[in-house]
Amino acid sequence: MIKLETIKSKYLTLKIINKICILKDSHWKFGMLSQKKWFKRNTKNSDMHNLLFYKEILIGYTSLKKRYFYENKIKNNYLLFDTLVINQKYRNFKMANILMDYNNFIIKKFNFCSFLLCDKELIKFYKKYQWKNVKGKIKIFPTNKKFRYKKILTYNVQPNRFDKKSLLINI
């Protein structure tokens, strides 16, 4: 009954995009038009969308976006972990556990490290899934975007890799 699927943006159907926008709007209530505009503006063809279905209902969604960062002036690829949302009716059924384990599996499968930006209140949740705080000096670009996030976490990296290093992260 539960189905997990990863689809690149260029292969998403309009029907799936609408389901994603409806699910996102159930949590971030900006309206469907705004959700569709955001999706079109912020999604690239190579981005991966992890979808959690129960029967035919989309109940969980995460986006993993292939981006790059500079570590001491050396360019590296990474996956930006973006937009984790679970349908409110299914939140007490450990669906976030299933989706987070799947996200971690995909990150490891493609052998990338991953970054996510989050509020302090969510750090404990992500640490349950082996995400770690980044302790280096970090700058995020492009700087024209407004960020309210206070913490950057990473997954699938060697211990202490970014400690005391300068990182420039493209999002």
mmCIF file with all atom_site columns, C-alpha atoms in Angstrom:
data_model
loop_
_atom_site.group_PDB
_atom_site.id
_atom_site.type_symbol
_atom_site.label_atom_id
_atom_site.label_alt_id
_atom_site.label_comp_id
_atom_site.label_asym_id
_atom_site.label_entity_id
_atom_site.label_seq_id
_atom_site.pdbx_PDB_ins_code
_atom_site.Cartn_x
_atom_site.Cartn_y
_atom_site.Cartn_z
_atom_site.occupancy
_atom_site.B_iso_or_equiv
_atom_site.pdbx_formal_charge
_atom_site.auth_seq_id
_atom_site.auth_comp_id
_atom_site.auth_asym_id
_atom_site.auth_atom_id
_atom_site.pdbx_PDB_model_num
ATOM 1   C CA . MET A 1 1   ? 0.000  0.000  0.000   1.00 0.00 ? 1   MET A CA 1
ATOM 2   C CA . ILE A 1 2   ? 2.898  2.395  0.743   1.00 0.00 ? 2   ILE A CA 1
ATOM 3   C CA . LYS A 1 3   ? 5.007  3.303  -2.262  1.00 0.00 ? 3   LYS A CA 1
ATOM 4   C CA . LEU A 1 4   ? 8.203  5.371  -2.441  1.00 0.00 ? 4   LEU A CA 1
ATOM 5   C CA . GLU A 1 5   ? 9.325  6.872  -5.696  1.00 0.00 ? 5   GLU A CA 1
ATOM 6   C CA . THR A 1 6   ? 12.071 9.233  -6.869  1.00 0.00 ? 6   THR A CA 1
ATOM 7   C CA . ILE A 1 7   ? 11.365 11.270 -9.985  1.00 0.00 ? 7   ILE A CA 1
ATOM 8   C CA . LYS A 1 8   ? 13.563 13.914 -11.608 1.00 0.00 ? 8   LYS A CA 1
ATOM 9   C CA . SER A 1 9   ? 11.833 17.222 -12.360 1.00 0.00 ? 9   SER A CA 1
ATOM 10  C CA . LYS A 1 10  ? 11.990 16.759 -16.108 1.00 0.00 ? 10  LYS A CA 1
ATOM 11  C CA . TYR A 1 11  ? 9.897  13.564 -15.764 1.00 0.00 ? 11  TYR A CA 1
ATOM 12  C CA . LEU A 1 12  ? 7.221  14.929 -13.432 1.00 0.00 ? 12  LEU A CA 1
ATOM 13  C CA . THR A 1 13  ? 3.729  15.045 -14.882 1.00 0.00 ? 13  THR A CA 1
ATOM 14  C CA . LEU A 1 14  ? 1.446  18.022 -14.356 1.00 0.00 ? 14  LEU A CA 1
ATOM 15  C CA . LYS A 1 15  ? -0.754 15.762 -12.208 1.00 0.00 ? 15  LYS A CA 1
ATOM 16  C CA . ILE A 1 16  ? 2.157  14.953 -9.839  1.00 0.00 ? 16  ILE A CA 1
ATOM 17  C CA . ILE A 1 17  ? 3.259  18.602 -9.701  1.00 0.00 ? 17  ILE A CA 1
ATOM 18  C CA . ASN A 1 18  ? -0.292 19.558 -8.702  1.00 0.00 ? 18  ASN A CA 1
ATOM 19  C CA . LYS A 1 19  ? -0.290 16.877 -5.968  1.00 0.00 ? 19  LYS A CA 1
ATOM 20  C CA . ILE A 1 20  ? 3.043  18.207 -4.671  1.00 0.00 ? 20  ILE A CA 1
ATOM 21  C CA . CYS A 1 21  ? 1.737  21.785 -4.632  1.00 0.00 ? 21  CYS A CA 1
ATOM 22  C CA . ILE A 1 22  ? -1.477 20.733 -2.857  1.00 0.00 ? 22  ILE A CA 1
ATOM 23  C CA . LEU A 1 23  ? 0.525  18.876 -0.203  1.00 0.00 ? 23  LEU A CA 1
ATOM 24  C CA . LYS A 1 24  ? 2.917  21.804 0.262   1.00 0.00 ? 24  LYS A CA 1
ATOM 25  C CA . ASP A 1 25  ? 0.005  24.253 0.495   1.00 0.00 ? 25  ASP A CA 1
ATOM 26  C CA . SER A 1 26  ? -1.570 22.169 3.248   1.00 0.00 ? 26  SER A CA 1
ATOM 27  C CA . HIS A 1 27  ? 1.443  23.108 5.406   1.00 0.00 ? 27  HIS A CA 1
ATOM 28  C CA . TRP A 1 28  ? 2.607  26.454 3.961   1.00 0.00 ? 28  TRP A CA 1
ATOM 29  C CA . LYS A 1 29  ? -0.645 28.206 3.125   1.00 0.00 ? 29  LYS A CA 1
ATOM 30  C CA . PHE A 1 30  ? 0.361  30.570 0.319   1.00 0.00 ? 30  PHE A CA 1
ATOM 31  C CA . GLY A 1 31  ? -2.231 29.356 -2.181  1.00 0.00 ? 31  GLY A CA 1
ATOM 32  C CA . MET A 1 32  ? -1.918 27.036 -5.155  1.00 0.00 ? 32  MET A CA 1
ATOM 33  C CA . LEU A 1 33  ? -0.898 29.757 -7.605  1.00 0.00 ? 33  LEU A CA 1
ATOM 34  C CA . SER A 1 34  ? 1.958  30.779 -5.336  1.00 0.00 ? 34  SER A CA 1
ATOM 35  C CA . GLN A 1 35  ? 3.029  27.151 -4.821  1.00 0.00 ? 35  GLN A CA 1
ATOM 36  C CA . LYS A 1 36  ? 3.092  26.534 -8.584  1.00 0.00 ? 36  LYS A CA 1
ATOM 37  C CA . LYS A 1 37  ? 5.087  29.714 -9.230  1.00 0.00 ? 37  LYS A CA 1
ATOM 38  C CA . TRP A 1 38  ? 7.575  28.763 -6.500  1.00 0.00 ? 38  TRP A CA 1
ATOM 39  C CA . PHE A 1 39  ? 7.906  25.263 -7.920  1.00 0.00 ? 39  PHE A CA 1
ATOM 40  C CA . LYS A 1 40  ? 8.537  26.526 -11.458 1.00 0.00 ? 40  LYS A CA 1
ATOM 41  C CA . ARG A 1 41  ? 10.997 29.212 -10.328 1.00 0.00 ? 41  ARG A CA 1
ATOM 42  C CA . ASN A 1 42  ? 12.997 27.056 -7.872  1.00 0.00 ? 42  ASN A CA 1
ATOM 43  C CA . THR A 1 43  ? 13.127 23.657 -9.539  1.00 0.00 ? 43  THR A CA 1
ATOM 44  C CA . LYS A 1 44  ? 15.705 22.522 -12.069 1.00 0.00 ? 44  LYS A CA 1
ATOM 45  C CA . ASN A 1 45  ? 15.395 19.539 -14.427 1.00 0.00 ? 45  ASN A CA 1
ATOM 46  C CA . SER A 1 46  ? 17.990 17.516 -12.496 1.00 0.00 ? 46  SER A CA 1
ATOM 47  C CA . ASP A 1 47  ? 16.301 17.961 -9.087  1.00 0.00 ? 47  ASP A CA 1
ATOM 48  C CA . MET A 1 48  ? 14.992 14.758 -7.513  1.00 0.00 ? 48  MET A CA 1
ATOM 49  C CA . HIS A 1 49  ? 11.590 14.530 -5.869  1.00 0.00 ? 49  HIS A CA 1
ATOM 50  C CA . ASN A 1 50  ? 11.053 11.792 -3.299  1.00 0.00 ? 50  ASN A CA 1
ATOM 51  C CA . LEU A 1 51  ? 7.372  10.930 -3.133  1.00 0.00 ? 51  LEU A CA 1
ATOM 52  C CA . LEU A 1 52  ? 5.626  8.854  -0.471  1.00 0.00 ? 52  LEU A CA 1
ATOM 53  C CA . PHE A 1 53  ? 2.252  7.486  -1.569  1.00 0.00 ? 53  PHE A CA 1
ATOM 54  C CA . TYR A 1 54  ? -0.409 5.668  0.400   1.00 0.00 ? 54  TYR A CA 1
ATOM 55  C CA . LYS A 1 55  ? -2.615 4.048  -2.226  1.00 0.00 ? 55  LYS A CA 1
ATOM 56  C CA . GLU A 1 56  ? -2.829 6.879  -4.804  1.00 0.00 ? 56  GLU A CA 1
ATOM 57  C CA . ILE A 1 57  ? -2.616 9.684  -2.225  1.00 0.00 ? 57  ILE A CA 1
ATOM 58  C CA . LEU A 1 58  ? 0.625  11.683 -1.993  1.00 0.00 ? 58  LEU A CA 1
ATOM 59  C CA . ILE A 1 59  ? 1.252  11.814 1.762   1.00 0.00 ? 59  ILE A CA 1
ATOM 60  C CA . GLY A 1 60  ? 4.935  12.781 1.891   1.00 0.00 ? 60  GLY A CA 1
ATOM 61  C CA . TYR A 1 61  ? 7.347  14.806 -0.180  1.00 0.00 ? 61  TYR A CA 1
ATOM 62  C CA . THR A 1 62  ? 10.990 15.838 -0.183  1.00 0.00 ? 62  THR A CA 1
ATOM 63  C CA . SER A 1 63  ? 13.096 17.530 -2.813  1.00 0.00 ? 63  SER A CA 1
ATOM 64  C CA . LEU A 1 64  ? 16.819 16.809 -3.250  1.00 0.00 ? 64  LEU A CA 1
ATOM 65  C CA . LYS A 1 65  ? 18.417 19.444 -5.462  1.00 0.00 ? 65  LYS A CA 1
ATOM 66  C CA . LYS A 1 66  ? 21.806 18.933 -7.075  1.00 0.00 ? 66  LYS A CA 1
ATOM 67  C CA . ARG A 1 67  ? 23.878 22.026 -6.325  1.00 0.00 ? 67  ARG A CA 1
ATOM 68  C CA . TYR A 1 68  ? 27.511 22.854 -5.627  1.00 0.00 ? 68  TYR A CA 1
ATOM 69  C CA . PHE A 1 69  ? 29.629 24.316 -2.869  1.00 0.00 ? 69  PHE A CA 1
ATOM 70  C CA . TYR A 1 70  ? 33.180 25.509 -2.516  1.00 0.00 ? 70  TYR A CA 1
ATOM 71  C CA . GLU A 1 71  ? 35.327 23.938 0.165   1.00 0.00 ? 71  GLU A CA 1
ATOM 72  C CA . ASN A 1 72  ? 38.539 25.948 0.484   1.00 0.00 ? 72  ASN A CA 1
ATOM 73  C CA . LYS A 1 73  ? 38.085 27.176 -3.118  1.00 0.00 ? 73  LYS A CA 1
ATOM 74  C CA . ILE A 1 74  ? 37.476 23.652 -4.506  1.00 0.00 ? 74  ILE A CA 1
ATOM 75  C CA . LYS A 1 75  ? 34.099 23.111 -6.202  1.00 0.00 ? 75  LYS A CA 1
ATOM 76  C CA . ASN A 1 76  ? 32.093 20.057 -5.036  1.00 0.00 ? 76  ASN A CA 1
ATOM 77  C CA . ASN A 1 77  ? 28.603 18.784 -5.834  1.00 0.00 ? 77  ASN A CA 1
ATOM 78  C CA . TYR A 1 78  ? 26.043 18.145 -3.124  1.00 0.00 ? 78  TYR A CA 1
ATOM 79  C CA . LEU A 1 79  ? 22.320 17.542 -2.698  1.00 0.00 ? 79  LEU A CA 1
ATOM 80  C CA . LEU A 1 80  ? 20.318 20.336 -1.093  1.00 0.00 ? 80  LEU A CA 1
ATOM 81  C CA . PHE A 1 81  ? 17.685 18.707 1.117   1.00 0.00 ? 81  PHE A CA 1
ATOM 82  C CA . ASP A 1 82  ? 14.611 20.854 0.657   1.00 0.00 ? 82  ASP A CA 1
ATOM 83  C CA . THR A 1 83  ? 10.957 20.805 1.616   1.00 0.00 ? 83  THR A CA 1
ATOM 84  C CA . LEU A 1 84  ? 10.074 17.883 3.869   1.00 0.00 ? 84  LEU A CA 1
ATOM 85  C CA . VAL A 1 85  ? 6.316  17.717 4.279   1.00 0.00 ? 85  VAL A CA 1
ATOM 86  C CA . ILE A 1 86  ? 3.966  14.962 5.470   1.00 0.00 ? 86  ILE A CA 1
ATOM 87  C CA . ASN A 1 87  ? 0.187  15.084 5.097   1.00 0.00 ? 87  ASN A CA 1
ATOM 88  C CA . GLN A 1 88  ? -1.197 16.079 8.495   1.00 0.00 ? 88  GLN A CA 1
ATOM 89  C CA . LYS A 1 89  ? -3.579 13.086 8.634   1.00 0.00 ? 89  LYS A CA 1
ATOM 90  C CA . TYR A 1 90  ? -0.600 10.692 8.447   1.00 0.00 ? 90  TYR A CA 1
ATOM 91  C CA . ARG A 1 91  ? 1.875  12.384 10.819  1.00 0.00 ? 91  ARG A CA 1
ATOM 92  C CA . ASN A 1 92  ? 1.230  10.070 13.773  1.00 0.00 ? 92  ASN A CA 1
ATOM 93  C CA . PHE A 1 93  ? 1.942  6.957  11.725  1.00 0.00 ? 93  PHE A CA 1
ATOM 94  C CA . LYS A 1 94  ? 5.760  7.301  11.470  1.00 0.00 ? 94  LYS A CA 1
ATOM 95  C CA . MET A 1 95  ? 5.584  8.311  7.807   1.00 0.00 ? 95  MET A CA 1
ATOM 96  C CA . ALA A 1 96  ? 8.344  10.885 8.373   1.00 0.00 ? 96  ALA A CA 1
ATOM 97  C CA . ASN A 1 97  ? 10.602 8.014  9.501   1.00 0.00 ? 97  ASN A CA 1
ATOM 98  C CA . ILE A 1 98  ? 9.948  6.134  6.269   1.00 0.00 ? 98  ILE A CA 1
ATOM 99  C CA . LEU A 1 99  ? 10.568 9.199  4.117   1.00 0.00 ? 99  LEU A CA 1
ATOM 100 C CA . MET A 1 100 ? 13.700 10.279 6.018   1.00 0.00 ? 100 MET A CA 1
ATOM 101 C CA . ASP A 1 101 ? 15.208 6.782  5.785   1.00 0.00 ? 101 ASP A CA 1
ATOM 102 C CA . TYR A 1 102 ? 14.449 6.827  2.061   1.00 0.00 ? 102 TYR A CA 1
ATOM 103 C CA . ASN A 1 103 ? 16.002 10.290 1.638   1.00 0.00 ? 103 ASN A CA 1
ATOM 104 C CA . ASN A 1 104 ? 19.175 9.097  3.369   1.00 0.00 ? 104 ASN A CA 1
ATOM 105 C CA . PHE A 1 105 ? 19.222 5.995  1.156   1.00 0.00 ? 105 PHE A CA 1
ATOM 106 C CA . ILE A 1 106 ? 18.998 8.124  -2.010  1.00 0.00 ? 106 ILE A CA 1
ATOM 107 C CA . ILE A 1 107 ? 21.740 10.492 -0.816  1.00 0.00 ? 107 ILE A CA 1
ATOM 108 C CA . LYS A 1 108 ? 24.054 7.535  -0.159  1.00 0.00 ? 108 LYS A CA 1
ATOM 109 C CA . LYS A 1 109 ? 23.057 5.783  -3.385  1.00 0.00 ? 109 LYS A CA 1
ATOM 110 C CA . PHE A 1 110 ? 24.209 8.772  -5.443  1.00 0.00 ? 110 PHE A CA 1
ATOM 111 C CA . ASN A 1 111 ? 27.269 9.167  -3.187  1.00 0.00 ? 111 ASN A CA 1
ATOM 112 C CA . PHE A 1 112 ? 26.754 12.858 -2.462  1.00 0.00 ? 112 PHE A CA 1
ATOM 113 C CA . CYS A 1 113 ? 26.958 14.758 0.738   1.00 0.00 ? 113 CYS A CA 1
ATOM 114 C CA . SER A 1 114 ? 23.834 16.722 1.546   1.00 0.00 ? 114 SER A CA 1
ATOM 115 C CA . PHE A 1 115 ? 23.065 20.011 3.285   1.00 0.00 ? 115 PHE A CA 1
ATOM 116 C CA . LEU A 1 116 ? 19.832 21.269 4.752   1.00 0.00 ? 116 LEU A CA 1
ATOM 117 C CA . LEU A 1 117 ? 18.941 24.609 6.254   1.00 0.00 ? 117 LEU A CA 1
ATOM 118 C CA . CYS A 1 118 ? 16.562 24.563 9.209   1.00 0.00 ? 118 CYS A CA 1
ATOM 119 C CA . ASP A 1 119 ? 15.306 26.330 12.275  1.00 0.00 ? 119 ASP A CA 1
ATOM 120 C CA . LYS A 1 120 ? 16.746 25.422 15.674  1.00 0.00 ? 120 LYS A CA 1
ATOM 121 C CA . GLU A 1 121 ? 13.512 23.664 16.638  1.00 0.00 ? 121 GLU A CA 1
ATOM 122 C CA . LEU A 1 122 ? 14.008 21.007 13.931  1.00 0.00 ? 122 LEU A CA 1
ATOM 123 C CA . ILE A 1 123 ? 17.608 20.028 14.715  1.00 0.00 ? 123 ILE A CA 1
ATOM 124 C CA . LYS A 1 124 ? 16.618 17.295 17.164  1.00 0.00 ? 124 LYS A CA 1
ATOM 125 C CA . PHE A 1 125 ? 14.339 15.714 14.536  1.00 0.00 ? 125 PHE A CA 1
ATOM 126 C CA . TYR A 1 126 ? 17.055 15.574 11.867  1.00 0.00 ? 126 TYR A CA 1
ATOM 127 C CA . LYS A 1 127 ? 19.717 14.354 14.282  1.00 0.00 ? 127 LYS A CA 1
ATOM 128 C CA . LYS A 1 128 ? 17.603 11.202 14.814  1.00 0.00 ? 128 LYS A CA 1
ATOM 129 C CA . TYR A 1 129 ? 18.479 10.399 11.198  1.00 0.00 ? 129 TYR A CA 1
ATOM 130 C CA . GLN A 1 130 ? 22.252 10.960 11.558  1.00 0.00 ? 130 GLN A CA 1
ATOM 131 C CA . TRP A 1 131 ? 22.315 14.538 10.274  1.00 0.00 ? 131 TRP A CA 1
ATOM 132 C CA . LYS A 1 132 ? 25.105 16.603 11.881  1.00 0.00 ? 132 LYS A CA 1
ATOM 133 C CA . ASN A 1 133 ? 25.699 20.293 12.572  1.00 0.00 ? 133 ASN A CA 1
ATOM 134 C CA . VAL A 1 134 ? 28.205 22.012 10.304  1.00 0.00 ? 134 VAL A CA 1
ATOM 135 C CA . LYS A 1 135 ? 30.804 23.763 12.443  1.00 0.00 ? 135 LYS A CA 1
ATOM 136 C CA . GLY A 1 136 ? 32.868 25.539 9.776   1.00 0.00 ? 136 GLY A CA 1
ATOM 137 C CA . LYS A 1 137 ? 32.606 29.116 8.545   1.00 0.00 ? 137 LYS A CA 1
ATOM 138 C CA . ILE A 1 138 ? 29.725 29.143 6.073   1.00 0.00 ? 138 ILE A CA 1
ATOM 139 C CA . LYS A 1 139 ? 28.515 31.649 3.517   1.00 0.00 ? 139 LYS A CA 1
ATOM 140 C CA . ILE A 1 140 ? 25.437 31.000 1.420   1.00 0.00 ? 140 ILE A CA 1
ATOM 141 C CA . PHE A 1 141 ? 24.958 32.364 -2.087  1.00 0.00 ? 141 PHE A CA 1
ATOM 142 C CA . PRO A 1 142 ? 23.289 33.838 -4.019  1.00 0.00 ? 142 PRO A CA 1
ATOM 143 C CA . THR A 1 143 ? 23.021 36.522 -1.363  1.00 0.00 ? 143 THR A CA 1
ATOM 144 C CA . ASN A 1 144 ? 19.905 38.088 -2.909  1.00 0.00 ? 144 ASN A CA 1
ATOM 145 C CA . LYS A 1 145 ? 17.768 35.390 -1.256  1.00 0.00 ? 145 LYS A CA 1
ATOM 146 C CA . LYS A 1 146 ? 16.427 36.049 2.230   1.00 0.00 ? 146 LYS A CA 1
ATOM 147 C CA . PHE A 1 147 ? 17.107 33.368 4.821   1.00 0.00 ? 147 PHE A CA 1
ATOM 148 C CA . ARG A 1 148 ? 15.452 32.898 8.149   1.00 0.00 ? 148 ARG A CA 1
ATOM 149 C CA . TYR A 1 149 ? 17.312 29.685 8.885   1.00 0.00 ? 149 TYR A CA 1
ATOM 150 C CA . LYS A 1 150 ? 19.696 29.547 11.771  1.00 0.00 ? 150 LYS A CA 1
ATOM 151 C CA . LYS A 1 151 ? 21.374 26.156 11.336  1.00 0.00 ? 151 LYS A CA 1
ATOM 152 C CA . ILE A 1 152 ? 22.955 24.129 8.563   1.00 0.00 ? 152 ILE A CA 1
ATOM 153 C CA . LEU A 1 153 ? 23.091 20.355 8.881   1.00 0.00 ? 153 LEU A CA 1
ATOM 154 C CA . THR A 1 154 ? 24.869 17.810 6.725   1.00 0.00 ? 154 THR A CA 1
ATOM 155 C CA . TYR A 1 155 ? 24.583 14.120 5.955   1.00 0.00 ? 155 TYR A CA 1
ATOM 156 C CA . ASN A 1 156 ? 26.874 11.508 4.406   1.00 0.00 ? 156 ASN A CA 1
ATOM 157 C CA . VAL A 1 157 ? 30.171 13.258 5.112   1.00 0.00 ? 157 VAL A CA 1
ATOM 158 C CA . GLN A 1 158 ? 33.298 12.137 6.895   1.00 0.00 ? 158 GLN A CA 1
ATOM 159 C CA . PRO A 1 159 ? 33.325 13.166 10.570  1.00 0.00 ? 159 PRO A CA 1
ATOM 160 C CA . ASN A 1 160 ? 34.733 16.667 11.125  1.00 0.00 ? 160 ASN A CA 1
ATOM 161 C CA . ARG A 1 161 ? 35.262 17.243 7.383   1.00 0.00 ? 161 ARG A CA 1
ATOM 162 C CA . PHE A 1 162 ? 33.930 20.797 7.523   1.00 0.00 ? 162 PHE A CA 1
ATOM 163 C CA . ASP A 1 163 ? 35.220 21.777 10.957  1.00 0.00 ? 163 ASP A CA 1
ATOM 164 C CA . LYS A 1 164 ? 37.321 24.949 10.810  1.00 0.00 ? 164 LYS A CA 1
ATOM 165 C CA . LYS A 1 165 ? 36.951 25.168 7.037   1.00 0.00 ? 165 LYS A CA 1
ATOM 166 C CA . SER A 1 166 ? 35.478 27.887 4.905   1.00 0.00 ? 166 SER A CA 1
ATOM 167 C CA . LEU A 1 167 ? 32.420 26.819 2.894   1.00 0.00 ? 167 LEU A CA 1
ATOM 168 C CA . LEU A 1 168 ? 30.572 28.758 0.229   1.00 0.00 ? 168 LEU A CA 1
ATOM 169 C CA . ILE A 1 169 ? 27.260 27.005 -0.472  1.00 0.00 ? 169 ILE A CA 1
ATOM 170 C CA . ASN A 1 170 ? 25.181 27.615 -3.585  1.00 0.00 ? 170 ASN A CA 1
ATOM 171 C CA . ILE A 1 171 ? 21.493 26.991 -3.016  1.00 0.00 ? 171 ILE A CA 1
#
